[in-house]
mmCIF file of C-alpha atoms in Angstrom:
data_model
loop_
_atom_site.group_PDB
_atom_site.id
_atom_site.type_symbol
_atom_site.label_atom_id
_atom_site.label_comp_id
_atom_site.label_asym_id
_atom_site.label_seq_id
_atom_site.Cartn_x
_atom_site.Cartn_y
_atom_site.Cartn_z
ATOM 1 C CA MET A 610 -0.071 -0.047 -0.105
ATOM 2 C CA SER A 611 1.035 3.602 -0.932
ATOM 3 C CA PHE A 612 -0.177 6.168 1.649
ATOM 4 C CA PHE A 613 0.566 9.697 1.126
ATOM 5 C CA LEU A 614 0.092 12.560 3.780
ATOM 6 C CA GLU A 615 0.132 15.960 3.004
ATOM 7 C CA LYS A 616 -0.071 18.792 5.604
ATOM 8 C CA GLU A 617 -1.430 22.245 4.690
ATOM 9 C CA THR A 618 -1.895 23.659 8.231
ATOM 10 C CA GLU A 619 -0.356 23.145 11.656
ATOM 11 C CA VAL A 620 -1.268 19.775 13.069
ATOM 12 C CA ASP A 621 -0.979 19.701 17.023
ATOM 13 C CA PHE A 622 -2.756 16.415 17.863
ATOM 14 C CA ASP A 623 -1.362 14.812 21.083
ATOM 15 C CA PHE A 624 -1.383 11.468 19.294
ATOM 16 C CA ASP A 625 0.733 10.181 16.252
ATOM 17 C CA TYR A 626 -1.886 11.132 13.709
ATOM 18 C CA GLU A 627 0.477 9.848 10.842
ATOM 19 C CA THR A 628 0.880 6.455 12.143
ATOM 20 C CA LEU A 629 -2.828 6.213 13.111
ATOM 21 C CA ALA A 630 -4.004 7.322 9.767
ATOM 22 C CA LYS A 631 -1.921 4.665 7.939
ATOM 23 C CA GLU A 632 -3.267 1.901 10.503
ATOM 24 C CA VAL A 633 -7.024 2.952 9.596
ATOM 25 C CA VAL A 634 -6.390 3.103 6.058
ATOM 26 C CA GLU A 635 -4.588 -0.481 5.977
ATOM 27 C CA PHE A 636 -7.330 -1.820 8.331
ATOM 28 C CA SER A 637 -10.178 -0.392 6.257
ATOM 29 C CA LEU A 638 -8.701 -2.161 3.261
ATOM 30 C CA GLU A 639 -8.201 -5.572 4.934
ATOM 31 C CA HIS A 640 -11.714 -5.377 6.699
ATOM 32 C CA GLU A 641 -13.538 -4.461 3.366
ATOM 33 C CA LEU A 642 -11.543 -7.289 1.672
ATOM 34 C CA PHE A 643 -9.987 -4.954 -0.842
ATOM 35 C CA PRO A 644 -8.294 -7.395 -3.432
ATOM 36 C CA TYR A 645 -5.310 -5.283 -4.705
ATOM 37 C CA GLU A 646 -2.639 -3.181 -3.212
ATOM 38 C CA ALA A 647 -3.945 0.463 -3.124
ATOM 39 C CA GLU A 648 -2.590 4.059 -3.162
ATOM 40 C CA VAL A 649 -4.635 6.473 -0.942
ATOM 41 C CA ASN A 650 -3.828 10.201 -0.386
ATOM 42 C CA LEU A 651 -4.689 12.178 2.873
ATOM 43 C CA THR A 652 -4.747 16.025 2.962
ATOM 44 C CA LEU A 653 -4.708 17.785 6.208
ATOM 45 C CA THR A 654 -6.067 21.356 6.035
ATOM 46 C CA ASP A 655 -7.941 24.050 7.918
ATOM 47 C CA ASN A 656 -11.428 25.141 7.764
ATOM 48 C CA ALA A 657 -10.774 27.967 5.141
ATOM 49 C CA GLY A 658 -8.843 25.260 3.018
ATOM 50 C CA ILE A 659 -11.615 22.739 2.932
ATOM 51 C CA GLN A 660 -14.124 25.500 2.465
ATOM 52 C CA ALA A 661 -12.160 26.542 -0.751
ATOM 53 C CA ILE A 662 -12.341 23.045 -1.825
ATOM 54 C CA ASN A 663 -16.130 22.571 -1.064
ATOM 55 C CA LYS A 664 -16.611 25.950 -2.849
ATOM 56 C CA GLU A 665 -14.762 24.685 -6.158
ATOM 57 C CA TYR A 666 -15.947 21.357 -6.255
ATOM 58 C CA ARG A 667 -19.260 21.047 -4.439
ATOM 59 C CA GLN A 668 -20.666 24.550 -4.701
ATOM 60 C CA ILE A 669 -20.727 24.500 -1.040
ATOM 61 C CA ASP A 670 -19.363 27.741 0.504
ATOM 62 C CA ARG A 671 -18.824 26.412 3.979
ATOM 63 C CA PRO A 672 -16.123 24.056 5.701
ATOM 64 C CA THR A 673 -17.029 20.351 6.357
ATOM 65 C CA ASP A 674 -15.174 17.966 8.273
ATOM 66 C CA VAL A 675 -13.992 15.373 5.564
ATOM 67 C CA LEU A 676 -14.163 15.478 1.694
ATOM 68 C CA SER A 677 -13.670 12.113 -0.253
ATOM 69 C CA PHE A 678 -12.540 11.738 -4.035
ATOM 70 C CA PRO A 679 -12.960 8.217 -5.093
ATOM 71 C CA MET A 680 -11.152 7.434 -8.328
ATOM 72 C CA LEU A 681 -13.199 4.227 -8.830
ATOM 73 C CA SER A 682 -16.932 4.088 -10.063
ATOM 74 C CA TYR A 683 -19.030 1.330 -8.424
ATOM 75 C CA GLU A 684 -22.000 -0.214 -9.379
ATOM 76 C CA THR A 685 -22.524 -1.723 -5.836
ATOM 77 C CA PRO A 686 -20.628 -0.324 -2.857
ATOM 78 C CA GLY A 687 -17.952 -2.721 -1.711
ATOM 79 C CA ASP A 688 -18.024 -4.652 -4.634
ATOM 80 C CA PHE A 689 -14.627 -4.834 -6.275
ATOM 81 C CA SER A 690 -15.191 -7.511 -9.001
ATOM 82 C CA PHE A 691 -15.104 -5.064 -11.652
ATOM 83 C CA LEU A 692 -11.438 -4.250 -11.108
ATOM 84 C CA SER A 693 -9.138 -6.216 -13.389
ATOM 85 C CA ASP A 694 -5.709 -6.047 -14.268
ATOM 86 C CA GLU A 695 -6.849 -5.529 -17.772
ATOM 87 C CA ASN A 696 -8.369 -2.107 -16.878
ATOM 88 C CA GLU A 697 -5.155 -0.035 -16.594
ATOM 89 C CA ASP A 698 -6.865 3.097 -15.995
ATOM 90 C CA ASP A 699 -7.537 2.121 -12.487
ATOM 91 C CA PHE A 700 -3.898 1.302 -11.558
ATOM 92 C CA ASN A 701 -1.098 3.548 -10.989
ATOM 93 C CA PRO A 702 1.390 2.631 -13.844
ATOM 94 C CA ASP A 703 4.540 3.105 -11.724
ATOM 95 C CA THR A 704 3.359 0.920 -8.700
ATOM 96 C CA GLY A 705 0.628 -1.471 -9.949
ATOM 97 C CA GLU A 706 -1.525 -0.217 -7.088
ATOM 98 C CA VAL A 707 -5.186 0.787 -7.562
ATOM 99 C CA MET A 708 -5.492 4.508 -7.073
ATOM 100 C CA LEU A 709 -8.333 4.524 -4.522
ATOM 101 C CA GLY A 710 -8.758 8.247 -4.158
ATOM 102 C CA ASP A 711 -8.169 11.308 -1.932
ATOM 103 C CA ILE A 712 -9.255 12.268 1.580
ATOM 104 C CA ILE A 713 -9.111 15.809 2.889
ATOM 105 C CA ILE A 714 -9.672 16.458 6.490
ATOM 106 C CA SER A 715 -10.090 19.753 8.367
ATOM 107 C CA VAL A 716 -7.776 19.539 11.428
ATOM 108 C CA ASP A 717 -10.086 22.618 12.835
ATOM 109 C CA LYS A 718 -13.322 20.356 12.378
ATOM 110 C CA VAL A 719 -11.583 17.130 13.832
ATOM 111 C CA LYS A 720 -11.081 19.453 17.111
ATOM 112 C CA GLU A 721 -14.490 21.061 17.056
ATOM 113 C CA GLN A 722 -16.244 18.062 16.556
ATOM 114 C CA ALA A 723 -14.381 16.025 19.209
ATOM 115 C CA LEU A 724 -15.286 18.627 21.831
ATOM 116 C CA GLU A 725 -18.873 18.799 20.616
ATOM 117 C CA TYR A 726 -19.417 15.004 20.571
ATOM 118 C CA GLY A 727 -17.440 14.472 23.786
ATOM 119 C CA HIS A 728 -14.787 12.277 22.637
ATOM 120 C CA SER A 729 -11.101 12.380 21.870
ATOM 121 C CA GLU A 730 -9.579 13.991 18.785
ATOM 122 C CA LYS A 731 -7.850 10.767 18.136
ATOM 123 C CA ARG A 732 -11.177 8.995 17.892
ATOM 124 C CA GLU A 733 -12.686 11.904 15.687
ATOM 125 C CA PHE A 734 -9.710 11.631 13.214
ATOM 126 C CA ALA A 735 -10.029 7.965 13.019
ATOM 127 C CA PHE A 736 -13.817 8.095 12.164
ATOM 128 C CA LEU A 737 -13.390 10.441 9.771
ATOM 129 C CA ILE A 738 -10.698 8.264 7.969
ATOM 130 C CA THR A 739 -12.884 5.340 8.112
ATOM 131 C CA HIS A 740 -15.960 7.262 6.885
ATOM 132 C CA SER A 741 -13.937 8.473 3.945
ATOM 133 C CA MET A 742 -12.523 5.263 3.228
ATOM 134 C CA LEU A 743 -15.840 3.822 2.995
ATOM 135 C CA HIS A 744 -16.804 6.638 0.468
ATOM 136 C CA LEU A 745 -13.685 5.280 -1.669
ATOM 137 C CA PHE A 746 -15.116 2.002 -1.359
ATOM 138 C CA GLY A 747 -18.475 3.319 -3.064
ATOM 139 C CA TYR A 748 -20.485 3.477 0.247
ATOM 140 C CA ASP A 749 -22.719 6.460 0.612
ATOM 141 C CA HIS A 750 -25.374 7.890 3.083
ATOM 142 C CA MET A 751 -27.704 10.063 1.335
ATOM 143 C CA GLU A 752 -30.503 7.596 1.903
ATOM 144 C CA ALA A 753 -31.452 5.968 5.223
ATOM 145 C CA ASP A 754 -30.806 2.509 4.131
ATOM 146 C CA GLU A 755 -27.533 3.394 2.557
ATOM 147 C CA ALA A 756 -26.548 5.345 5.855
ATOM 148 C CA ALA A 757 -27.473 2.478 7.878
ATOM 149 C CA VAL A 758 -25.178 0.006 6.107
ATOM 150 C CA MET A 759 -22.213 2.521 5.903
ATOM 151 C CA GLU A 760 -22.843 3.340 9.890
ATOM 152 C CA GLU A 761 -22.438 -0.578 10.568
ATOM 153 C CA HIS A 762 -19.288 -0.751 8.480
ATOM 154 C CA GLN A 763 -17.658 2.170 10.312
ATOM 155 C CA ARG A 764 -18.840 0.930 13.785
ATOM 156 C CA LYS A 765 -17.204 -2.718 13.054
ATOM 157 C CA ILE A 766 -13.973 -1.210 11.677
ATOM 158 C CA LEU A 767 -13.380 1.197 14.621
ATOM 159 C CA ASP A 768 -14.540 -1.417 17.222
ATOM 160 C CA ALA A 769 -12.115 -3.699 15.680
ATOM 161 C CA LEU A 770 -9.189 -1.087 15.786
ATOM 162 C CA GLY A 771 -10.320 -0.540 19.576
ATOM 163 C CA ILE A 772 -11.362 3.091 18.761
ATOM 164 C CA THR A 773 -14.539 3.892 20.621
ATOM 165 C CA ARG A 774 -16.285 6.724 22.001
#
């Protein structure tokens, strides 16, 4: 797995966020039985940075906690059977890894939401990465039934990692 982390803002968490991020990404890949080596990019920014991205790509002029930019198109969430070595567009030609997508997290929102929800910044950070990884696997939460499925996967991943509220 290739995991790239870019910091566009000061990050002053009281835990090893780089190691945690990589662990959550790796475990999510294993838990969801992703069949190939993958490439995932994580960018840490602030509220202003994520607001600018929201405005440009989603026409939403406000900061959100996390953005996910999947590189794959799924017919069914979590069904990776469409991936094939013959479909070179999904694979990085230099590494042979599937280009899964990009995750962008507002460090400001991690801190705000941890306080608001009464749990640790570590838990909020891990939750947002897990949530975004599931988006990169094709899951969504726009409809109640979809949300229930995605929330169950999130809970199982975080519980297995021992990251609870």
